[in-house]
Amino acid sequence: MPFVKRSVALKKEKIVQAQLLRHAKRREEETAANIRAEREQAEAKSVGFGRRIVKLQLLGEALWCDPCDQALSLCYLEEEERHGLASIFIVRCHNCLAVYKISTDSKVPSLHDSGRSLYAVNLKAAAGLQDSGLGVEPLNKFFSVLNLPPVYRSTIIRAQDRVGPVLAEVAKESCKEAILLEKNMALIASQSRRTFSESDKENAMEISPVLSDPDDPALQDNHADVNSTPRRRRVTINDAVSIGVKFDMGWDKRGNGRSYNSHSGRGSMIGLHSNKILGYDVVSNYCRKCALGAKEDDHKCARNYEGSAKGMEPHSAVKLIANNLDLKEAGVVVGQFIGDRDSSTIAALRRECSTPIEKVVDLNHNMSGFNNALYKLKLTHKWLLTSYIAHLKRQLGYAIKQNKGDVQGVQAAIMNIEKHNFGEHEECGDWCKAKENPENYVYKGLPRKTKFSETDQPGWRAALHDLLSVQAALAHTLAPCGSTQQNESFNHMCVTRAPKSRHYCGTEANYFRVSAAVCEKNLGSTYTEAVFQKAALSPSAFRTREKLQHRKMVKALLQARPDIKARRLHNKMKNSWEAANHNEGLTYESGMGNAMERASAAASVDRAWLPDAPLLTDSCVPVIVDLETTGFQASDEIVQIAVKCGNKEKSWYLIPKKNIHPKAAEVTGLKMSGGKLYHHGTCVSTTPPKEIVNQLLQFLQQCGDSAFLVGHNIIRFDAPRLVKFFKEHGEVKAFADCVAGFSDTMPLLKQGKVCKQSALAEAYLTGPYWEELHKSAHNAVTDCSVLDGLLNQSSIKVSPTRVRENMVTFRDFLQRQAQLKRRKAIMPTLEVLLSVGVSKAMIGKMAAAGVTLEELKREYEENKLQGLSVCLGVQVDGKPRVTTQMKTIQKLELFFNGAASKE
């Protein structure tokens, strides 16, 4: 035996072991495949269990034994052969023992001479999947719940290959009909100078059937002329009717602004007046079978485009507009093109088209570009908040929409945005309320609700002017107020049928599903009847699709109503407010559990007692309250208390322990002399404080089971003094049992810059009765009556519900007071952070949350930047303890880095 090196022997041994493993694996795969095939064959011929989909009439007629003249029973079912959703039952007659093959559905022959017949239920299932956007796997999951047998993918693919071309043919025919309809509507619009309203455009389903009615005398001549023209006749440009179209492209994979690598896209061309799809194009640069190595001759390749995803849009636009044979046969040319701000598309069209095309920019795309430009300016103008950007966008929208069709008007209105926001109102229209009172006008959407100024916002005017100049230069494309919203709606319909989470572009399935969306858009939900008729399938026996179409029409009409649109806008704004307030703070941070616990504990307010949160109901009674004090400081004492609940009111005077401040005496008319209290020189009777406490509690109990105090500036002035007053006499818990909370009317009644109660009363409460009360202002009883009158004033419109919703609960009020006390104690120690650019407001917020310099230093030393983030951003009561902004946290890091370097 020859000598073999150990390394060579080991190498040969490894090769042999690898070969043995490959053979074993191959045998296992073959065995598993055989078992699977036997199981599938057994399932296909198994006696039926569970549920089946059957055609009742066909099954009923087939279950009959002619020799015996008796009905067959499925109790004698011996075997079942399944073909997708259809089955062949092998049934034996219990009398003569003859065997019958009974089909649960009928077969549909191929539309061509070659090709196998398929069961109708499988063809309809394929059509249903293309219409609903489902795939085979979700369908089988649904069937498994119903205890229906699964359907194989190969069966559905064969049915899809049969139904898909029919679906595409119906979609193509609907586009041709839509072109004729758009031509007729364009002729009517040009002859009668009729302009179709936005509600008409939004509800094409209501307009199109009326305008396309062949019995309509307004359309008979034109329609007959188009149909009577032989297709071989060459239509010249002079004969053609110019129409407007809306074009947009949708991709199956969204780009992020830098990467556009979608394998497929779909372009849609929609008529300006009819809002129906005149043409569509499905583009794909990928084929699944080609990717697997199949030869081009062996399959129908799904790839019909070789360029990039960015080039799909101009490619489809040229194909649908410049090289569209259907438009030429109908005698139509595109004269107006509504699209986004993409210049490559219109450039390609003007290069390929022999007739001039007017470009109209879609307002939504234009607004998006304006929004992006404003956010770029935000990088250099840090004060430019999101709310200010939204306000400027609204102004641009108003400027364009209010001057629809007027190019010069749009230009002037756009450039006037700059002047209006800088306080120059000479060129403003009647809509501008600042022209009447420019000094007191409130700029609601601008910083501090005042006009822009070069002093406060240096360089902003020039930047805004340049930005608006770009918009004004586009006035000729913006003035028609074009919209591609219908194209966006169509893209959404396509996404529901070919979801982006599933890859359909590698086969013809993507084209078929887009065709289904085209049929839905042009023909409505009942388009399936046209598909069934062309595919030689039975029509639907139920009116489900008709009811669905009716609901869509009703919904479209409702959504076009102004009140419904206003409600939708309100809900949208509400959602944006909720989204803006959704920053809940940190709830989890890996490895920072101890730091989060420390931060949460430090943020909690340490109070010996807090009342329970009240249960707020409509029966909670408002009680108006007002105080007069010895001065304007927090330490000053109460001199007069007045309360009013409906028609009931009560007032008490009490002797203060210290003198009344001269300025307070001048305002209220209250003075102390000889141990007695005088009001405008008249001695008034006083009540001991303890008795006032008892009487006030009794009054509140008589008002109802639950009451809340209402006052003008009550949170900052009246409520702290009342709570302190009841604390001094040991009745704060009894006071909390009677009072659910406090509602401040100042933000509710504020009119622009006017917020004082006396000024509001003089402006809105007129007449002899109120003029008499104005003379005795700053008396607690009078002020309660005046506030009650303002709340019930119709021109101000403050409902009881708003007053109740504005309430701060007693518990929250006590917590706020504790935070203010803590803020006052901690804030001086945190003012060293001003040196690194932390604002005073942020320092105050940190102090109110109990953040100390020692705590920040400890967290930074232990966990660096992450520790500071947790310390300030941990969730407390559903929101961050202080902030989650990295700018502030990085400034703190800079501070502690500097402190460490000094050490």
Short mmCIF file of C-alpha atoms in Angstrom, two decimals, residues 370 519 892:
data_model
loop_
_atom_site.label_atom_id
_atom_site.label_comp_id
_atom_site.label_asym_id
_atom_site.label_seq_id
_atom_site.Cartn_x
_atom_site.Cartn_y
_atom_site.Cartn_z
CA PHE A 370 -42.54 76.67 -1.53
CA CYS A 519 -61.59 50.42 -15.12
CA LEU A 892 -25.16 71.52 28.68
#
